[in-house]
């Protein structure tokens, strides 16, 4: 003697993942004012495909002295891309800390999840790096705030 029980069988149909990944958070965050930025991190809701992580799908653009993104004086800092956290965190690590200025993060296709579903559209975010102790050439009025940061902040 023992107890015996049965349950009805359930048939479950498994279908391929067809949902695009989405950004859950960015570091630095949108409109952040920070110092000493050595990495930009984008956390997603699902693992990404490392094959799709590149300068085309994950970019950081420095606005340059005019403090306007999309003009001729923009610069793209040199860095390396990695996936961390079981593939849900895309990281762009820079060789040197970012200099003071305005930066725009751009994430978009061909960045895709592990199943090959690309990011839908482009995600953008901006942040400001507030560098310490600008040189006299970078601070015309001598107030300790670089001229670039003053243009950004107004």
XYZ file of N, CA, C and O in Angstrom:
616
model
N 0.572 -1.136 0.000
C 0.000 0.000 0.000
C 0.670 1.332 0.000
O 1.401 1.671 0.874
N 0.289 2.047 -0.966
C 0.685 3.446 -1.037
C -0.390 4.250 -1.734
O -1.401 3.712 -2.183
N -0.162 5.491 -1.797
C -1.087 6.384 -2.487
C -0.707 6.495 -3.951
O 0.463 6.584 -4.285
N -1.690 6.542 -4.810
C -1.466 6.668 -6.243
C -2.362 7.780 -6.759
O -3.526 7.875 -6.393
N -1.767 8.628 -7.626
C -2.566 9.706 -8.220
C -2.126 9.878 -9.658
O -0.977 9.618 -10.017
N -3.008 10.329 -10.479
C -2.673 10.614 -11.876
C -3.215 11.990 -12.233
O -4.183 12.476 -11.632
N -2.568 12.597 -13.201
C -3.054 13.878 -13.717
C -3.113 13.788 -15.228
O -2.415 12.979 -15.843
N -3.930 14.627 -15.789
C -4.059 14.630 -17.245
C -2.779 15.198 -17.865
O -2.107 16.056 -17.288
N -2.439 14.708 -19.038
C -1.274 15.221 -19.757
C -1.616 16.543 -20.414
O -2.733 16.757 -20.881
N -0.636 17.427 -20.422
C -0.772 18.702 -21.112
C 0.223 18.733 -22.244
O 1.378 18.367 -22.080
N -0.228 19.172 -23.376
C 0.668 19.319 -24.518
C 0.984 20.803 -24.676
O 0.080 21.635 -24.767
N 2.265 21.124 -24.662
C 2.707 22.513 -24.778
C 3.532 22.650 -26.036
O 4.496 21.912 -26.240
N 3.140 23.586 -26.864
C 3.884 23.835 -28.094
C 4.903 24.943 -27.838
O 4.563 26.027 -27.368
N 6.171 24.642 -28.074
C 7.227 25.629 -27.915
C 7.433 26.338 -29.241
O 7.533 25.713 -30.289
N 7.503 27.655 -29.173
C 7.705 28.436 -30.391
C 8.999 29.239 -30.251
O 9.422 29.573 -29.139
N 9.620 29.559 -31.370
C 10.867 30.330 -31.301
C 10.629 31.729 -30.743
O 9.543 32.305 -30.885
N 11.658 32.269 -30.114
C 11.614 33.636 -29.586
C 11.495 34.603 -30.759
O 12.313 34.597 -31.667
N 10.476 35.432 -30.748
C 10.274 36.417 -31.808
C 10.183 37.833 -31.244
O 9.791 38.763 -31.939
N 10.574 37.996 -29.975
C 10.457 39.284 -29.310
C 11.800 39.999 -29.308
O 12.814 39.419 -28.916
N 11.795 41.248 -29.733
C 13.017 42.049 -29.764
C 13.484 42.365 -28.349
O 12.662 42.521 -27.441
N 14.797 42.491 -28.150
C 15.283 42.897 -26.832
C 14.935 44.356 -26.574
O 14.697 45.130 -27.505
N 14.901 44.734 -25.290
C 14.675 46.141 -24.962
C 15.635 46.557 -23.862
O 16.035 45.754 -23.020
N 15.988 47.833 -23.892
C 16.903 48.393 -22.904
C 16.160 48.573 -21.585
O 15.081 49.164 -21.552
N 16.743 48.065 -20.509
C 16.170 48.187 -19.171
C 16.800 49.377 -18.438
O 16.117 50.114 -17.746
N 18.119 49.571 -18.617
C 18.784 50.696 -17.961
C 20.087 51.026 -18.669
O 20.655 50.199 -19.380
N 20.536 52.263 -18.461
C 21.816 52.740 -18.986
C 22.612 53.367 -17.851
O 22.052 54.025 -16.980
N 23.928 53.153 -17.887
C 24.845 53.792 -16.944
C 25.989 54.374 -17.758
O 26.644 53.624 -18.480
N 26.243 55.696 -17.684
C 25.502 56.713 -16.957
C 24.072 56.835 -17.476
O 23.794 56.581 -18.644
N 23.192 57.241 -16.580
C 21.784 57.389 -16.924
C 21.524 58.594 -17.807
O 22.375 59.463 -17.980
N 20.334 58.649 -18.359
C 19.926 59.746 -19.226
C 19.981 61.065 -18.463
O 19.478 61.169 -17.349
N 20.627 62.051 -19.069
C 20.793 63.398 -18.511
C 21.632 63.444 -17.237
O 21.582 64.422 -16.500
N 22.428 62.413 -16.993
C 23.298 62.392 -15.817
C 24.448 63.382 -15.998
O 24.902 63.635 -17.116
N 24.925 63.919 -14.898
C 26.146 64.720 -14.865
C 27.107 63.937 -13.976
O 26.837 63.728 -12.793
N 28.196 63.466 -14.571
C 29.089 62.534 -13.891
C 30.543 62.927 -14.107
O 30.857 63.791 -14.929
N 31.435 62.274 -13.372
C 32.871 62.437 -13.598
C 33.501 61.060 -13.706
O 32.911 60.066 -13.283
N 34.663 61.003 -14.297
C 35.435 59.768 -14.393
C 34.648 58.612 -15.030
O 34.421 57.578 -14.408
N 34.233 58.792 -16.262
C 33.515 57.735 -16.978
C 34.524 56.886 -17.756
O 35.211 57.385 -18.637
N 34.578 55.619 -17.406
C 35.482 54.678 -18.077
C 34.721 53.609 -18.856
O 35.299 52.871 -19.624
N 33.407 53.518 -18.615
C 32.556 52.533 -19.289
C 31.155 53.088 -19.428
O 30.712 53.872 -18.589
N 30.471 52.649 -20.477
C 29.038 52.879 -20.618
C 28.404 51.496 -20.648
O 28.864 50.612 -21.377
N 27.374 51.298 -19.838
C 26.714 50.000 -19.712
C 25.255 50.110 -20.112
O 24.563 51.039 -19.691
N 24.789 49.145 -20.897
C 23.384 49.061 -21.283
C 22.875 47.683 -20.858
O 23.398 46.666 -21.307
N 21.874 47.672 -19.990
C 21.303 46.414 -19.521
C 20.022 46.139 -20.300
O 19.187 47.025 -20.477
N 19.877 44.913 -20.749
C 18.735 44.492 -21.563
C 17.888 43.472 -20.809
O 18.334 42.889 -19.825
N 16.678 43.240 -21.303
C 15.763 42.302 -20.670
C 16.048 40.845 -21.020
O 15.417 39.945 -20.461
N 16.974 40.596 -21.927
C 17.328 39.230 -22.317
C 18.749 39.224 -22.880
O 19.270 40.271 -23.265
N 19.389 38.051 -22.951
C 20.758 37.977 -23.459
C 20.865 38.411 -24.927
O 19.968 38.176 -25.734
N 21.995 39.058 -25.225
C 22.272 39.530 -26.578
C 23.211 38.588 -27.305
O 23.900 37.779 -26.692
N 23.263 38.752 -28.610
C 24.223 38.027 -29.436
C 25.499 38.848 -29.516
O 25.476 39.990 -29.991
N 26.605 38.281 -29.068
C 27.877 39.007 -29.094
C 28.285 39.364 -30.524
O 28.961 40.368 -30.752
N 27.835 38.585 -31.500
C 28.179 38.852 -32.909
C 27.597 40.171 -33.404
O 28.063 40.718 -34.392
N 26.586 40.697 -32.728
C 25.928 41.923 -33.191
C 26.386 43.166 -32.428
O 25.913 44.269 -32.702
N 27.305 42.997 -31.497
C 27.791 44.100 -30.668
C 29.016 44.725 -31.316
O 30.053 44.080 -31.449
N 28.883 45.989 -31.743
C 29.975 46.670 -32.451
C 29.768 48.176 -32.401
O 28.788 48.660 -31.841
N 30.670 48.890 -33.046
C 30.550 50.338 -33.149
C 29.372 50.779 -33.990
O 28.961 51.937 -33.934
N 28.817 49.880 -34.764
C 27.634 50.199 -35.560
C 26.359 50.084 -34.717
O 25.409 50.831 -34.911
N 26.353 49.165 -33.743
C 25.145 48.925 -32.954
C 25.159 49.587 -31.573
O 24.110 49.761 -30.965
N 26.345 49.975 -31.096
C 26.493 50.586 -29.771
C 27.562 51.657 -29.901
O 28.746 51.360 -29.992
N 27.127 52.928 -29.944
C 28.062 54.035 -30.145
C 27.930 55.065 -29.034
O 26.843 55.283 -28.512
N 29.056 55.683 -28.745
C 29.080 56.850 -27.874
C 29.745 57.953 -28.677
O 30.825 57.758 -29.237
N 29.093 59.095 -28.753
C 29.594 60.217 -29.547
C 29.816 61.405 -28.622
O 28.917 61.788 -27.875
N 31.020 61.972 -28.677
C 31.329 63.180 -27.924
C 30.966 64.398 -28.763
O 31.342 64.494 -29.929
N 30.243 65.348 -28.178
C 29.713 66.489 -28.924
C 30.781 67.471 -29.396
O 30.519 68.284 -30.270
N 31.975 67.439 -28.847
C 33.019 68.363 -29.274
C 32.857 69.741 -28.649
O 31.921 69.993 -27.884
N 33.762 70.662 -28.992
C 33.762 71.993 -28.369
C 32.480 72.799 -28.569
O 32.158 73.651 -27.743
N 31.733 72.534 -29.650
C 30.497 73.310 -29.852
C 29.335 72.800 -28.995
O 28.270 73.412 -28.944
N 29.536 71.670 -28.294
C 28.530 71.075 -27.405
C 27.236 70.714 -28.123
O 26.168 70.697 -27.520
N 27.332 70.395 -29.416
C 26.166 69.998 -30.207
C 26.481 68.657 -30.876
O 27.459 68.551 -31.623
N 25.667 67.638 -30.610
C 25.844 66.332 -31.242
C 25.350 66.411 -32.683
O 24.303 66.989 -32.960
N 26.132 65.844 -33.602
C 25.732 65.804 -35.008
C 26.427 66.842 -35.864
O 26.016 67.082 -36.991
N 27.489 67.456 -35.331
C 28.238 68.446 -36.108
C 29.644 67.924 -36.400
O 30.059 66.879 -35.887
N 30.373 68.665 -37.206
C 31.677 68.225 -37.703
C 32.722 68.014 -36.611
O 33.668 67.247 -36.811
N 32.580 68.662 -35.450
C 33.609 68.520 -34.421
C 33.344 67.355 -33.456
O 34.085 67.156 -32.495
N 32.318 66.549 -33.714
C 32.037 65.386 -32.876
C 33.201 64.403 -32.929
O 33.928 64.334 -33.918
N 33.342 63.628 -31.861
C 34.393 62.603 -31.797
C 33.801 61.328 -31.218
O 32.900 61.363 -30.378
N 34.311 60.195 -31.676
C 33.895 58.894 -31.163
C 35.065 58.337 -30.358
O 36.116 58.033 -30.918
N 34.905 58.242 -29.026
C 36.011 57.740 -28.211
C 36.333 56.285 -28.514
O 35.446 55.501 -28.860
N 37.604 55.946 -28.405
C 38.063 54.587 -28.672
C 37.719 53.689 -27.494
O 37.916 54.072 -26.338
N 37.198 52.508 -27.788
C 36.858 51.578 -26.719
C 36.695 50.162 -27.237
O 36.875 49.893 -28.424
N 36.356 49.259 -26.315
C 36.127 47.847 -26.645
C 34.776 47.428 -26.110
O 34.362 47.853 -25.031
N 34.094 46.591 -26.867
C 32.748 46.127 -26.508
C 32.832 44.748 -25.875
O 33.592 43.894 -26.315
N 31.992 44.541 -24.858
C 31.912 43.260 -24.156
C 30.466 42.989 -23.788
O 29.664 43.909 -23.665
N 30.162 41.714 -23.571
C 28.903 41.333 -22.935
C 29.243 40.847 -21.545
O 30.203 40.099 -21.356
N 28.463 41.275 -20.557
C 28.646 40.874 -19.170
C 27.314 40.379 -18.628
O 26.288 40.486 -19.275
N 27.343 39.868 -17.406
C 26.093 39.487 -16.740
C 25.277 38.492 -17.521
O 24.104 38.725 -17.779
N 25.878 37.382 -17.926
C 25.182 36.344 -18.703
C 24.617 36.877 -20.016
O 23.589 36.411 -20.500
N 25.271 37.902 -20.570
C 24.874 38.407 -21.881
C 23.805 39.467 -21.883
O 23.392 39.919 -22.941
N 23.330 39.902 -20.713
C 22.275 40.917 -20.679
C 22.822 42.334 -20.529
O 22.077 43.299 -20.668
N 24.122 42.471 -20.271
C 24.741 43.789 -20.125
C 25.762 43.986 -21.244
O 26.753 43.256 -21.335
N 25.498 44.984 -22.099
C 26.451 45.368 -23.136
C 27.312 46.481 -22.557
O 26.792 47.454 -22.008
N 28.628 46.327 -22.662
C 29.553 47.303 -22.081
C 30.478 47.838 -23.158
O 30.943 47.101 -24.016
N 30.719 49.139 -23.097
C 31.729 49.780 -23.925
C 32.740 50.370 -22.955
O 32.439 51.309 -22.215
N 33.931 49.760 -22.906
C 34.999 50.196 -22.008
C 35.970 51.061 -22.790
O 36.422 50.673 -23.876
N 36.325 52.227 -22.229
C 37.210 53.165 -22.908
C 38.646 52.982 -22.442
O 38.898 52.610 -21.298
N 39.577 53.285 -23.344
C 40.995 53.169 -23.019
C 41.404 54.200 -21.970
O 42.253 53.932 -21.139
N 40.802 55.377 -22.011
C 41.068 56.462 -21.063
C 39.723 56.990 -20.573
O 38.726 56.892 -21.278
N 39.688 57.610 -19.384
C 38.426 58.231 -18.950
C 37.981 59.286 -19.961
O 38.810 59.967 -20.571
N 36.682 59.405 -20.155
C 36.164 60.386 -21.110
C 36.475 61.802 -20.623
O 36.279 62.111 -19.446
N 36.921 62.676 -21.526
C 37.148 64.071 -21.131
C 35.819 64.794 -20.916
O 34.758 64.322 -21.325
N 35.898 65.954 -20.278
C 34.698 66.751 -20.012
C 33.965 67.039 -21.309
O 34.580 67.285 -22.345
N 32.635 66.989 -21.246
C 31.825 67.300 -22.415
C 30.491 66.589 -22.403
O 30.153 65.850 -21.473
N 29.736 66.809 -23.469
C 28.430 66.184 -23.676
C 28.609 64.945 -24.532
O 29.324 64.981 -25.546
N 27.945 63.854 -24.154
C 28.037 62.592 -24.885
C 26.638 62.052 -25.178
O 25.724 62.231 -24.383
N 26.524 61.395 -26.325
C 25.269 60.736 -26.679
C 25.544 59.258 -26.899
O 26.462 58.896 -27.640
N 24.743 58.416 -26.254
C 24.784 56.969 -26.441
C 23.733 56.617 -27.476
O 22.602 57.105 -27.399
N 24.106 55.783 -28.444
C 23.163 55.314 -29.464
C 23.224 53.795 -29.527
O 24.294 53.220 -29.741
N 22.077 53.147 -29.328
C 21.945 51.694 -29.418
C 20.892 51.382 -30.462
O 19.803 51.944 -30.421
N 21.218 50.497 -31.400
C 20.239 50.167 -32.424
C 20.644 48.953 -33.233
O 21.680 48.341 -32.976
N 19.824 48.601 -34.223
C 20.170 47.488 -35.096
C 21.525 47.747 -35.737
O 21.871 48.910 -35.947
N 22.308 46.743 -35.946
C 21.990 45.311 -35.929
C 22.072 44.633 -34.567
O 22.063 43.403 -34.514
N 22.154 45.369 -33.456
C 22.186 44.752 -32.130
C 20.960 43.861 -31.977
O 19.835 44.305 -32.218
N 21.185 42.603 -31.591
C 20.097 41.624 -31.547
C 20.263 40.693 -30.353
O 21.357 40.561 -29.796
N 19.172 40.030 -29.990
C 19.224 39.053 -28.906
C 19.827 37.743 -29.406
O 20.158 37.605 -30.590
N 19.967 36.796 -28.502
C 20.597 35.517 -28.835
C 19.837 34.748 -29.908
O 20.413 33.939 -30.631
N 18.534 35.021 -30.052
C 17.725 34.350 -31.078
C 17.790 35.064 -32.427
O 17.217 34.605 -33.404
N 18.473 36.225 -32.474
C 18.593 36.960 -33.728
C 17.586 38.066 -33.929
O 17.546 38.689 -34.994
N 16.751 38.352 -32.939
C 15.769 39.436 -33.052
C 16.463 40.776 -32.816
O 17.015 41.000 -31.733
N 16.446 41.684 -33.803
C 17.147 42.961 -33.624
C 16.393 43.927 -32.725
O 15.173 43.851 -32.589
N 17.154 44.828 -32.121
C 16.580 45.914 -31.345
C 15.649 46.699 -32.255
O 15.960 46.940 -33.421
N 14.490 47.089 -31.752
C 13.519 47.838 -32.543
C 13.850 49.319 -32.440
O 13.782 49.899 -31.365
N 14.233 49.933 -33.539
C 14.554 51.356 -33.532
C 15.874 51.646 -32.845
O 16.638 50.744 -32.513
N 16.132 52.930 -32.635
C 17.361 53.372 -31.985
C 17.029 53.995 -30.639
O 16.119 54.806 -30.534
N 17.779 53.595 -29.624
C 17.647 54.153 -28.284
C 18.782 55.155 -28.109
O 19.942 54.832 -28.366
N 18.460 56.382 -27.704
C 19.494 57.383 -27.465
C 19.371 57.923 -26.046
O 18.285 57.958 -25.469
N 20.500 58.325 -25.523
C 20.571 58.898 -24.186
C 21.779 59.819 -24.155
O 22.777 59.556 -24.828
N 21.680 60.890 -23.386
C 22.805 61.828 -23.271
C 23.234 61.966 -21.824
O 22.414 61.858 -20.916
N 24.525 62.223 -21.648
C 25.073 62.513 -20.323
C 26.209 63.508 -20.472
O 26.752 63.694 -21.563
N 26.550 64.153 -19.368
C 27.610 65.153 -19.337
C 28.707 64.667 -18.404
O 28.425 64.228 -17.280
N 29.952 64.736 -18.884
C 31.109 64.457 -18.033
C 31.655 65.796 -17.567
O 31.973 66.671 -18.376
N 31.712 65.961 -16.247
C 32.188 67.193 -15.624
C 33.598 66.921 -15.131
O 33.798 66.319 -14.090
N 34.597 67.317 -15.934
C 35.986 67.022 -15.608
C 36.531 67.912 -14.504
O 36.100 69.045 -14.339
N 37.494 67.412 -13.736
C 38.089 68.192 -12.650
C 39.144 69.181 -13.160
O 39.830 68.916 -14.152
N 39.246 70.308 -12.513
C 40.326 71.268 -12.699
C 40.705 71.546 -14.152
O 41.756 71.130 -14.614
N 39.869 72.268 -14.890
C 40.232 72.595 -16.272
C 41.461 73.514 -16.317
O 41.692 74.305 -15.400
N 42.241 73.390 -17.386
C 43.408 74.257 -17.560
C 42.929 75.660 -17.912
O 41.781 75.850 -18.332
N 43.796 76.679 -17.767
C 43.406 78.041 -18.148
C 42.929 78.139 -19.602
O 42.033 78.918 -19.908
N 43.491 77.321 -20.478
C 43.062 77.344 -21.881
C 41.644 76.801 -22.048
O 40.952 77.145 -22.997
N 41.199 75.939 -21.118
C 39.868 75.342 -21.180
C 38.837 76.128 -20.358
O 37.660 75.806 -20.384
N 39.286 77.144 -19.613
C 38.416 77.891 -18.691
C 38.709 79.386 -18.816
O 39.399 79.974 -17.986
N 38.172 80.013 -19.867
C 38.497 81.404 -20.194
C 38.155 82.378 -19.069
O 38.880 83.348 -18.855
N 37.076 82.121 -18.311
C 36.703 83.078 -17.262
C 37.269 82.725 -15.889
O 37.028 83.418 -14.912
N 38.030 81.619 -15.800
C 38.721 81.272 -14.568
C 37.826 80.879 -13.407
O 38.238 80.945 -12.252
N 36.598 80.409 -13.675
C 35.672 80.070 -12.587
C 35.754 78.607 -12.144
O 34.993 78.170 -11.290
N 36.656 77.827 -12.743
C 36.794 76.422 -12.375
C 35.877 75.488 -13.131
O 35.895 74.283 -12.907
N 35.055 76.033 -14.027
C 34.174 75.223 -14.870
C 34.632 75.411 -16.312
O 34.744 76.545 -16.785
N 34.901 74.299 -17.001
C 35.417 74.418 -18.372
C 34.414 75.125 -19.283
O 33.202 75.083 -19.057
N 34.946 75.764 -20.305
C 34.101 76.484 -21.262
C 33.100 75.545 -21.941
O 31.958 75.933 -22.196
N 33.515 74.311 -22.223
C 32.611 73.339 -22.851
C 31.427 73.044 -21.934
O 30.275 73.058 -22.370
N 31.690 72.811 -20.656
C 30.605 72.524 -19.712
C 29.684 73.722 -19.568
O 28.461 73.585 -19.509
N 30.258 74.934 -19.552
C 29.411 76.133 -19.478
C 28.478 76.236 -20.672
O 27.319 76.609 -20.518
N 28.975 75.890 -21.884
C 28.108 75.931 -23.082
C 26.996 74.887 -22.967
O 25.860 75.125 -23.347
N 27.328 73.708 -22.435
C 26.336 72.642 -22.288
C 25.262 73.044 -21.287
O 24.066 72.870 -21.528
N 25.692 73.568 -20.157
C 24.762 73.902 -19.085
C 24.030 75.217 -19.297
O 23.039 75.493 -18.650
N 24.546 76.049 -20.233
C 23.878 77.304 -20.569
C 24.326 78.438 -19.766
O 24.193 78.875 -18.768
